[in-house]
Short mmCIF file of C-alpha atoms and ligand atoms in Angstrom, two decimals:
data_model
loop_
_atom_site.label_atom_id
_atom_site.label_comp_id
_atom_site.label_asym_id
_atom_site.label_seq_id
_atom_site.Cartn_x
_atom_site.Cartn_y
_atom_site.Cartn_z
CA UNK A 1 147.60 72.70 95.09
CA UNK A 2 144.22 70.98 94.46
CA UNK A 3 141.76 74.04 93.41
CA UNK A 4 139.38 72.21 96.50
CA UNK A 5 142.37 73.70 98.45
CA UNK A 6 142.89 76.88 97.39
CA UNK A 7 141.35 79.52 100.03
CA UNK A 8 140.28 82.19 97.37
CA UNK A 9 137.98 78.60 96.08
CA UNK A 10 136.03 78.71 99.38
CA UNK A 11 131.92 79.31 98.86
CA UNK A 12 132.63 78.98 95.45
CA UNK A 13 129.29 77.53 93.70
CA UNK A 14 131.09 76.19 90.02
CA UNK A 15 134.34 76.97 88.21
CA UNK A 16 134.12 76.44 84.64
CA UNK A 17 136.80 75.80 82.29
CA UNK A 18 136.80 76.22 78.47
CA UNK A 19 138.81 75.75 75.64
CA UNK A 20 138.18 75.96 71.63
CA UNK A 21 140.59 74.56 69.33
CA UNK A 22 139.45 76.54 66.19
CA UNK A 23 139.90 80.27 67.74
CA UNK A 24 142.47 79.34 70.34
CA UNK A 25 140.03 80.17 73.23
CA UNK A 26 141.09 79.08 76.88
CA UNK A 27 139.03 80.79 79.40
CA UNK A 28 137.66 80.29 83.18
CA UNK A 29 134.18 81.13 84.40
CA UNK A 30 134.08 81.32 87.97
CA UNK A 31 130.70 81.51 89.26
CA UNK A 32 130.75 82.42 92.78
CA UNK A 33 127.40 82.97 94.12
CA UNK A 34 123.74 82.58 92.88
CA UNK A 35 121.66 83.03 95.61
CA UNK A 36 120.13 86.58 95.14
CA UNK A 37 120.47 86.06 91.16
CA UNK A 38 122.47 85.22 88.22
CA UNK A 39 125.92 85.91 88.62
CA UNK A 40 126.87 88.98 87.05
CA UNK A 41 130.42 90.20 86.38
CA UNK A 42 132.50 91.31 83.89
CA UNK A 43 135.48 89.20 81.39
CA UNK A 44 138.57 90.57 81.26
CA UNK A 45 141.43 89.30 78.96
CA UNK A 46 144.74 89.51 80.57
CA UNK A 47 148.24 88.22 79.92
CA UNK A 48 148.93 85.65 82.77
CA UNK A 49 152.18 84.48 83.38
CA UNK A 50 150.16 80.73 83.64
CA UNK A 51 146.71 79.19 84.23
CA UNK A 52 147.05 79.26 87.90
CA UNK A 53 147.53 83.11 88.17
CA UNK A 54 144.52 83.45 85.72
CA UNK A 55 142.51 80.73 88.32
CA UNK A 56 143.21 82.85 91.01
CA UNK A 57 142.80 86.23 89.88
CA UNK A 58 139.03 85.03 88.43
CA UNK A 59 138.13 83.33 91.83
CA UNK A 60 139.16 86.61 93.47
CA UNK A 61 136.81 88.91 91.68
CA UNK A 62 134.11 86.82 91.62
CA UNK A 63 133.82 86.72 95.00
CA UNK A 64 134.28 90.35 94.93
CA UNK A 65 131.12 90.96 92.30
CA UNK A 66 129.10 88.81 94.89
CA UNK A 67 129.76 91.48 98.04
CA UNK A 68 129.65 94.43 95.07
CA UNK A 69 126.12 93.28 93.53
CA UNK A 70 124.57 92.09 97.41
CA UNK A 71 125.64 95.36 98.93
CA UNK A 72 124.10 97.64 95.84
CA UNK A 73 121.19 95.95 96.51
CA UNK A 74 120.89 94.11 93.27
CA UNK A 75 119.11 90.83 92.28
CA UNK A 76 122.40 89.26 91.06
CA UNK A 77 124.99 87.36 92.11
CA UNK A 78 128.44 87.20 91.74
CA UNK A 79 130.37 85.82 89.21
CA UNK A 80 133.86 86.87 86.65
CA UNK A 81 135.53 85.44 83.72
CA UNK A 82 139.14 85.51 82.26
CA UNK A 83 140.59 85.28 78.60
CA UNK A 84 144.13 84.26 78.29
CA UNK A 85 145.17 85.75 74.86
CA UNK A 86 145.68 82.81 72.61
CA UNK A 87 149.41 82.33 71.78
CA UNK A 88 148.91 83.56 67.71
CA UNK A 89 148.43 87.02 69.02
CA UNK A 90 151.47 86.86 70.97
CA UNK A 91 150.02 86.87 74.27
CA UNK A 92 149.10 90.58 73.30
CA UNK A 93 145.16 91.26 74.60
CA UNK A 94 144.93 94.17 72.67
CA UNK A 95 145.33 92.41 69.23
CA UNK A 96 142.97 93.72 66.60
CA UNK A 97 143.74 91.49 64.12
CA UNK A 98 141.89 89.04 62.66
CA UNK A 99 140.57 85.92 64.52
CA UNK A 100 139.76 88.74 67.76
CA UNK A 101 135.79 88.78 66.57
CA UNK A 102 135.49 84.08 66.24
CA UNK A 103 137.34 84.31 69.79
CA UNK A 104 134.63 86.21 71.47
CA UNK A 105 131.85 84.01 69.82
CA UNK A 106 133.65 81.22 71.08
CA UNK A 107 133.62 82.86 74.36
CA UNK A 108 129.78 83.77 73.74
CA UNK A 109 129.04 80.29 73.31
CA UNK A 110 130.87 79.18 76.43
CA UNK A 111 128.70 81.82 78.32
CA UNK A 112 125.44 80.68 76.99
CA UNK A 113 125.99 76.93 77.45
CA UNK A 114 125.61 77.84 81.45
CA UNK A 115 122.20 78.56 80.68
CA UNK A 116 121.66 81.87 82.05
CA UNK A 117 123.66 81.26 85.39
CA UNK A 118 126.18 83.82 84.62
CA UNK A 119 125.98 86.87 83.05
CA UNK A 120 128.86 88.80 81.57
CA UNK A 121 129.58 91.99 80.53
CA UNK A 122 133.05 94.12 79.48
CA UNK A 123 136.02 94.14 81.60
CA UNK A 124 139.66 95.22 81.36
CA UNK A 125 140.83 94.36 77.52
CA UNK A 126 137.84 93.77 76.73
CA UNK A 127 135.30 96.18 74.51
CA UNK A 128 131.65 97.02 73.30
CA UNK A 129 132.45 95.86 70.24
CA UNK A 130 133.46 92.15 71.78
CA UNK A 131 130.54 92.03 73.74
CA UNK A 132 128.66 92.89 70.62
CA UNK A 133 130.24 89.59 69.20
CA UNK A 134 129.97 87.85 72.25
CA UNK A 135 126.06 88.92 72.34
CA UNK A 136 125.82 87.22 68.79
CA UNK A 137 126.18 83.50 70.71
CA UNK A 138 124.97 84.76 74.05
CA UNK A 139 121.85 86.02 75.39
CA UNK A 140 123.65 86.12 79.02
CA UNK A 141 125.63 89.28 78.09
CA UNK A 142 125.45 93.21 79.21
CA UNK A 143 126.98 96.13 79.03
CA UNK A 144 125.75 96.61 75.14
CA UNK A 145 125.64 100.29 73.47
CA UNK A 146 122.65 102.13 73.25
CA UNK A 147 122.76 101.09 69.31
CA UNK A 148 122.03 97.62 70.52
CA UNK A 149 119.65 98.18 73.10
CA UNK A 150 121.66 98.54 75.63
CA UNK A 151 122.48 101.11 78.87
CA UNK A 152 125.37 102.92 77.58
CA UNK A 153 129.01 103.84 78.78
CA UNK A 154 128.33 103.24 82.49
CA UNK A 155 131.53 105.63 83.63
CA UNK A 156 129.30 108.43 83.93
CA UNK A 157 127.50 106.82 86.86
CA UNK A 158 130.31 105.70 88.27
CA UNK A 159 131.77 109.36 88.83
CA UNK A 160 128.54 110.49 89.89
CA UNK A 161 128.67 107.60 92.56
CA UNK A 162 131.98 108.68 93.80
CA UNK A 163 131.23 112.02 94.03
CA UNK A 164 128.07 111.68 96.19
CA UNK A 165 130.29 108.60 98.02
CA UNK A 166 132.66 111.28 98.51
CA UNK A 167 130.28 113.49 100.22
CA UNK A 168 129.00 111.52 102.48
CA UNK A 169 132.45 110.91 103.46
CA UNK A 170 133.32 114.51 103.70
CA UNK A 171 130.25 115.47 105.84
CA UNK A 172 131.67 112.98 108.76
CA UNK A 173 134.81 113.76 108.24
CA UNK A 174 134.46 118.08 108.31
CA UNK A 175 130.68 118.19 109.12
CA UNK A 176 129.74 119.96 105.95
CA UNK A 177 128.24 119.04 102.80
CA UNK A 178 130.08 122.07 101.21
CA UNK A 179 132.92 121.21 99.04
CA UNK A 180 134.18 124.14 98.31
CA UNK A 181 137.78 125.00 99.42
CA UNK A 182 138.13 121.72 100.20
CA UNK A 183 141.54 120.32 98.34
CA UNK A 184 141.07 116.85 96.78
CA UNK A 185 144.03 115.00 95.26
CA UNK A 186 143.11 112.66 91.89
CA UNK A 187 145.25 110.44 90.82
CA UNK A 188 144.04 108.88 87.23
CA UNK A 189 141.72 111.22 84.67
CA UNK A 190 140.74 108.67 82.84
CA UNK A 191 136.57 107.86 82.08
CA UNK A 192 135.89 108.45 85.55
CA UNK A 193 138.10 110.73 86.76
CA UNK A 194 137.93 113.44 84.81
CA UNK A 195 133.92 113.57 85.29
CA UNK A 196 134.98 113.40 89.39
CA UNK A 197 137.13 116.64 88.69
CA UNK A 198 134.44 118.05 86.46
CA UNK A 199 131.89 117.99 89.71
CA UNK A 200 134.43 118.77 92.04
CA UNK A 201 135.94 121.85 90.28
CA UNK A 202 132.05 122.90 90.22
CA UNK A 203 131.51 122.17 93.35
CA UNK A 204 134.11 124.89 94.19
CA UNK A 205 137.00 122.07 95.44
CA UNK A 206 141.01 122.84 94.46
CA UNK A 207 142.33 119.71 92.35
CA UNK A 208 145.70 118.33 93.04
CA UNK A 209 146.37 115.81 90.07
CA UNK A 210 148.19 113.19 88.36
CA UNK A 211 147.82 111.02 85.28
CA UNK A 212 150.22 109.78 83.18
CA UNK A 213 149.30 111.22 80.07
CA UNK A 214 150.75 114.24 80.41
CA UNK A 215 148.10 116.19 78.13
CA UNK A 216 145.42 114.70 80.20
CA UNK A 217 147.07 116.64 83.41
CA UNK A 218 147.90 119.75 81.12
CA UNK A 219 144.07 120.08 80.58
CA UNK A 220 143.21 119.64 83.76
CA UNK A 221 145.49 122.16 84.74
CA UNK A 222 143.77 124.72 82.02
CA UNK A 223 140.44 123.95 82.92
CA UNK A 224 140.13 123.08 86.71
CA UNK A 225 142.97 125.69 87.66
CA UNK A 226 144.32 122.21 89.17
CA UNK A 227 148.26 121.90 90.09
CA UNK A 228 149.89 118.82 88.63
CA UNK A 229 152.09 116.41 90.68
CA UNK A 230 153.57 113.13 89.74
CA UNK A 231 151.83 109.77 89.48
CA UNK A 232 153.84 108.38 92.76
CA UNK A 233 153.41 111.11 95.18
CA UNK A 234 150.04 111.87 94.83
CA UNK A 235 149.27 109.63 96.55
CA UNK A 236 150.57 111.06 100.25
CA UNK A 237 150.47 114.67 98.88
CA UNK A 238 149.12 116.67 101.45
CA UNK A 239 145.12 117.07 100.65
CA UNK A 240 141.40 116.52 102.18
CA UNK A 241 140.30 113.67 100.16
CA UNK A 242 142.67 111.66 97.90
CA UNK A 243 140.72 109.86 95.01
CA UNK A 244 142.10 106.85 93.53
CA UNK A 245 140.71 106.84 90.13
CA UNK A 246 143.57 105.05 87.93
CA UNK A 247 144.76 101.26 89.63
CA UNK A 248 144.13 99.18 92.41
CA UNK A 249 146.42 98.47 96.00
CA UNK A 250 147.79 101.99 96.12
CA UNK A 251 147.17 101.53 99.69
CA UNK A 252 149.74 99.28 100.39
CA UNK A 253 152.23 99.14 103.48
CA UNK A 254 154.53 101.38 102.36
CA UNK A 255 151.55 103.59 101.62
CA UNK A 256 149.53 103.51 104.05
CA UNK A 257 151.10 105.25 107.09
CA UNK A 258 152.21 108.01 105.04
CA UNK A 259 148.76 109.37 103.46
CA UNK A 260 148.08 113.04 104.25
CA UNK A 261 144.32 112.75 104.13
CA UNK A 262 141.29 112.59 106.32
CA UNK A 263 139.23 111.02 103.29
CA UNK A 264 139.87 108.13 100.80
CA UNK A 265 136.98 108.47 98.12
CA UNK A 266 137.73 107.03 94.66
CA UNK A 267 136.73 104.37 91.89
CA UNK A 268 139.76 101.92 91.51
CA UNK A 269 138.55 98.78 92.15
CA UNK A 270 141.40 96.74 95.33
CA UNK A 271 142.43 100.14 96.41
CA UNK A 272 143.79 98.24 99.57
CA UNK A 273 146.77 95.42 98.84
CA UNK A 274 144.96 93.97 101.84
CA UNK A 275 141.81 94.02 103.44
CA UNK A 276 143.69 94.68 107.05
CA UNK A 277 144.71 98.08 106.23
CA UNK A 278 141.22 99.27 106.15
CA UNK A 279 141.72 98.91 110.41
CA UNK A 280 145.42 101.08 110.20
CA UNK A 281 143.21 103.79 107.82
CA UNK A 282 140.78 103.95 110.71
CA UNK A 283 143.59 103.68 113.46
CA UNK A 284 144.82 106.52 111.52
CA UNK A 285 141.38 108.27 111.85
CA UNK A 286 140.66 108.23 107.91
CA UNK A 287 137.52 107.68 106.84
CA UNK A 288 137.96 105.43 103.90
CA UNK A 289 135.23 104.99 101.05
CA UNK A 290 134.79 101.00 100.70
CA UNK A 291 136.29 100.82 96.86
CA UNK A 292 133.47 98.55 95.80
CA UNK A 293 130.61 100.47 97.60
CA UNK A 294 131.49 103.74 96.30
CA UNK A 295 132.33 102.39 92.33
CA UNK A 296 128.57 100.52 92.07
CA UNK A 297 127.78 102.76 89.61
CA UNK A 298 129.21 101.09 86.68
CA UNK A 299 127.39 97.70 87.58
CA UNK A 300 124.07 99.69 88.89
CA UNK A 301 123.96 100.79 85.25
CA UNK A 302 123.97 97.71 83.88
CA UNK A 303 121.83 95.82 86.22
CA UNK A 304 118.58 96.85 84.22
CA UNK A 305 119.70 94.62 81.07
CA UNK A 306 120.50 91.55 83.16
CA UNK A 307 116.17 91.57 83.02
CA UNK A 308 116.19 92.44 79.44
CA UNK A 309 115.17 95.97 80.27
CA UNK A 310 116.35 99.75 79.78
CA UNK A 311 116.06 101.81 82.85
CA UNK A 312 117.81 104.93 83.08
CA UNK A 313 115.41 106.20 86.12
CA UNK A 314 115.67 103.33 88.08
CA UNK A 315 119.66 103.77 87.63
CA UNK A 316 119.46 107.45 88.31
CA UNK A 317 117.75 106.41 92.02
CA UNK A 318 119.78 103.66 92.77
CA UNK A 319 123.02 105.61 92.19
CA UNK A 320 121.75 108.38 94.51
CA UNK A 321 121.28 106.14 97.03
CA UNK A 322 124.92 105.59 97.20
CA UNK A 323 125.37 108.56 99.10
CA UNK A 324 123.41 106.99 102.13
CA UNK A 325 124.89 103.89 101.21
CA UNK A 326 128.51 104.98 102.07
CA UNK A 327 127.03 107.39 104.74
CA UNK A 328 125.56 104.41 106.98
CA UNK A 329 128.42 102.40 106.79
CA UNK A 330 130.55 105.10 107.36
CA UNK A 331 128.29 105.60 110.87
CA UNK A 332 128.20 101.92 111.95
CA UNK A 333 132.29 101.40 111.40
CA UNK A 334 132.65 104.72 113.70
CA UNK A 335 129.90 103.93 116.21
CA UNK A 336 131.26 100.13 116.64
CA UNK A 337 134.79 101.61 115.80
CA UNK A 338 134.99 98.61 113.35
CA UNK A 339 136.74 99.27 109.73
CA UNK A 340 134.48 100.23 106.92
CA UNK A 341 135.52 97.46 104.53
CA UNK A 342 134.77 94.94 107.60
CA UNK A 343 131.41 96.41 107.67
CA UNK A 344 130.78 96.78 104.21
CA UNK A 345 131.78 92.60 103.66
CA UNK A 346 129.32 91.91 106.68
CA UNK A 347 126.46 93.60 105.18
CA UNK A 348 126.78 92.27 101.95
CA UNK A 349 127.51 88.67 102.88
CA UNK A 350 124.71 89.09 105.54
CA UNK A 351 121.83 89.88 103.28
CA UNK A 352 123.22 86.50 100.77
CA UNK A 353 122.83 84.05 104.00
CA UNK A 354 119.34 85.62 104.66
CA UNK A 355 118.32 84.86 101.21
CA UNK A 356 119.71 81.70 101.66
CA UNK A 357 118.21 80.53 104.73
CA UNK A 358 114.93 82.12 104.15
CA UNK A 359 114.83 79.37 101.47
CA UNK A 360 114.86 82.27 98.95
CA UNK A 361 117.66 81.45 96.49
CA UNK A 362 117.38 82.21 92.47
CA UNK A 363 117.08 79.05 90.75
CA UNK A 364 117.38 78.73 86.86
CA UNK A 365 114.27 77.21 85.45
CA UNK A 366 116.44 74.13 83.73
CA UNK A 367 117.89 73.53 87.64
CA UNK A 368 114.98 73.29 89.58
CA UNK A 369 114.33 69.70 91.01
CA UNK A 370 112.27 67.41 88.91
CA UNK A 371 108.98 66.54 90.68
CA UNK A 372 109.29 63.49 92.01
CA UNK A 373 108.77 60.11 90.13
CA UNK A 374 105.51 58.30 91.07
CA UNK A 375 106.85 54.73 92.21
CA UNK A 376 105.10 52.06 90.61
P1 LIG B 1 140.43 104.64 82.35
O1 LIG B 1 141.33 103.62 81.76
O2 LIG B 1 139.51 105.42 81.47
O3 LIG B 1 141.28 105.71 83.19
C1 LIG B 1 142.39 105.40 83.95
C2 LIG B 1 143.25 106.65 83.96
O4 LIG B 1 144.33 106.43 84.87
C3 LIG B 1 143.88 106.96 82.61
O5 LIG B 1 143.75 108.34 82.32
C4 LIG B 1 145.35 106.55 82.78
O6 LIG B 1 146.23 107.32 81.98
C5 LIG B 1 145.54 106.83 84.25
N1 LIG B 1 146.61 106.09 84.89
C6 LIG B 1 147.05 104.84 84.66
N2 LIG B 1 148.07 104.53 85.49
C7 LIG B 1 148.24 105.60 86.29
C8 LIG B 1 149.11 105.88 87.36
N3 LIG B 1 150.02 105.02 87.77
N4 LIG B 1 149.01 107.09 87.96
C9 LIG B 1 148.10 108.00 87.55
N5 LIG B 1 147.25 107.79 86.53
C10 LIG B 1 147.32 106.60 85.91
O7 LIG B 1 139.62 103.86 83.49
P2 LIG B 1 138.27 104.31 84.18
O8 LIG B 1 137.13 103.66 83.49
O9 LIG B 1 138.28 105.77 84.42
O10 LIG B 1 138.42 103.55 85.59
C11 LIG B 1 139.29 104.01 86.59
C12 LIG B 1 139.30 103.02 87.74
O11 LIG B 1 137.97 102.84 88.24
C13 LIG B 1 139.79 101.61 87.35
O12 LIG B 1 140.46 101.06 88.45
C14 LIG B 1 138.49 100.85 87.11
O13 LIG B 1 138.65 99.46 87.32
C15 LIG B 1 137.59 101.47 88.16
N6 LIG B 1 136.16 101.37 87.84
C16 LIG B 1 135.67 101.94 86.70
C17 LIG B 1 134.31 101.85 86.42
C18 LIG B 1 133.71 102.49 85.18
O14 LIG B 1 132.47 102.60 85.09
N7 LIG B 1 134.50 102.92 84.22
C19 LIG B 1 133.44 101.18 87.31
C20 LIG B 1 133.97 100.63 88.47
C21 LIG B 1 135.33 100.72 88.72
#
């Protein structure tokens, strides 16, 4: 299939392909929208089974940073970027060896040769340390550590995100803002949620958990009095709120009728395999968390550096205002008894066209038109 053809292309603005002979690079930027900015969104390096899974995987999320960055209310756009591992490290993206630092300066250069039209940051695979080699080519890279001028490990946020996300859901769903009693099942204690179970367990909530590190549970278990289950059933154990925190579609259809929740608040990103079980979680009378509202955090935090700047009180606001955030959407998919993913794409797609069609699109400098030539 022509990539003209391929649905997940659709409103796509470019889709760049690179390759580098020297360091074994092959990689895709896809650059999906640049009306409210630069298109910001993260590289991940991933072992596809081919090119055309990598192709569609990077359209995907693009499109997705576009509705994530519009809907925090960020001056960005959308945009993603794969790695496939190059073929001397076995296909292995977690290779340390040597060649790992030239392939992200190869990537680096690919980034900056867009000119500031996409901005990239870390992803899955893909660490500080790269980005610090990738920032060595690249001006058009975030997500640094503090050491480089940078905004830090953004998982903190996150959790605090979810948490208030979380409340807001909880106050619709049992009309109080008091969470404690109130039995929340976590599956995944990784950077963000462990911090989730850290607020909740002080917030007076019972933990139901599962992880599979089995000393990461343990502790849990020592520290949050929380009861362990397994990584599969977790997910319909009987609680309030079940928190996805570990991997995406674990709302799927086998899933999805079998939850044992009023309240779906958590930070994996594609929590739903599809976008048309958000309408059986409602059906159901769950009030589901819209992944990519409720996980801004990460990408609120690094927002700031996109400009060149550090800061940490504009992030601190613009994370609390996730709680009205989720709340409003929340209000609208109940009062127009519309899901809260199908509101939560309409409000972020709406405030793009508006941008667009009040003529008010970012432009890179080296893009804008050239005045016109005088005719002799
Ligand atoms: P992480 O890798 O630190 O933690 C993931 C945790 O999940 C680990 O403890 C891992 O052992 C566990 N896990 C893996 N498979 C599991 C399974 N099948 N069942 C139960 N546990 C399992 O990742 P993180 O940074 O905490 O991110 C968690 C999720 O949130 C991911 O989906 C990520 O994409 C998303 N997210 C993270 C951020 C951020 O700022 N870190 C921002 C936005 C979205």
């Amino acid at each position: 299939m022509s990539v003209f053809d391929n649905a997940a292309f659709r409103h796509h603005n470019s889709v760049h392909f690179f390759s580098d002979e020297e360091t074994g690079l092959q990689a895709i930027i896809a650059i999906h929208s640049t009306v409210l900015g630069p298109a910001l969104g993260g590289c991940r390096l991933v072992s596809y089974a081919n090119s055309d899974e990598a192709l569609q995987d990077v359209l995907r999320l693009s499109r997705g940073m576009s509705f994530k960055n519009s809907l925090a209310g960020l001056e960005l756009g959308g945009g993603k970027s794969v790695i496939i591992p190059p073929k001397s490290w076995g296909g292995d993206p977690g290779f340390q060896g040597e060649g790992r630092a030239a392939l992200f300066r190869a990537f680096g250069r690919a980034v900056q040769s867009l000119g500031g039209r996409y901005i990239t940051a870390e992803d899955m695979n893909v660490s500080v340390e790269d980005a610090q080699n990738m920032a060595l080519e690249t001006d058009h890279v975030v997500g640094l550590d503090v050491s480089q001028g940078g905004m830090g490990d953004p998982s903190p946020l996150t959790a605090e995100g979810v948490f208030l996300g979380m409340r807001a859901c909880v106050r619709r769903a049992f009309n109080t803002d008091n969470m404690e009693g109130l039995s929340v099942a976590v599956q995944g204690l990784g950077k963000v949620g462990w911090r989730v179970c850290e607020s909740l367990h002080a917030a007076g909530a019972q933990l139901i958990v599962a992880d599979i590190m089995p000393e990461t549970t343990a502790r849990a278990a020592r520290l949050f009095n929380a009861k362990i289950v397994d990584t599969d059933s977790i997910v319909t154990h009987e609680a309030d709120v079940f928190a996805p925190c570990a991997r995406g579609s674990v709302i799927n259809d086998e899933t999805v009728n079998a939850l044992h929740v009023k309240v779906v608040a958590g930070s994996a990103n594609n929590q739903l395999s599809r976008g048309e079980l958000g309408k059986t979680l409602m059906e159901r009378g769950i009030i589901y968390a819209p992944d990519y509202v409720i996980n801004a955090g990460g990408v609120i935090n690094i927002a700031p550096e996109a400009k060149g700047q550090v800061n940490h009180e504009w992030v601190n606001n613009k994370i609390k205002s996730l709680e009205d955030t989720v709340g409003e959407i929340i209000d609208t998919s109940l009062r127009e008894k519309r899901p809260t993913n199908e509101v939560a794409d309409e409000i972020a797609t709406r405030r793009i066209l508006d941008a667009r069609d009040a003529g008010k699109a970012w432009q890179p400098a080296f893009l804008k038109k050239p005045a016109l030539r005088q005719s002799a």
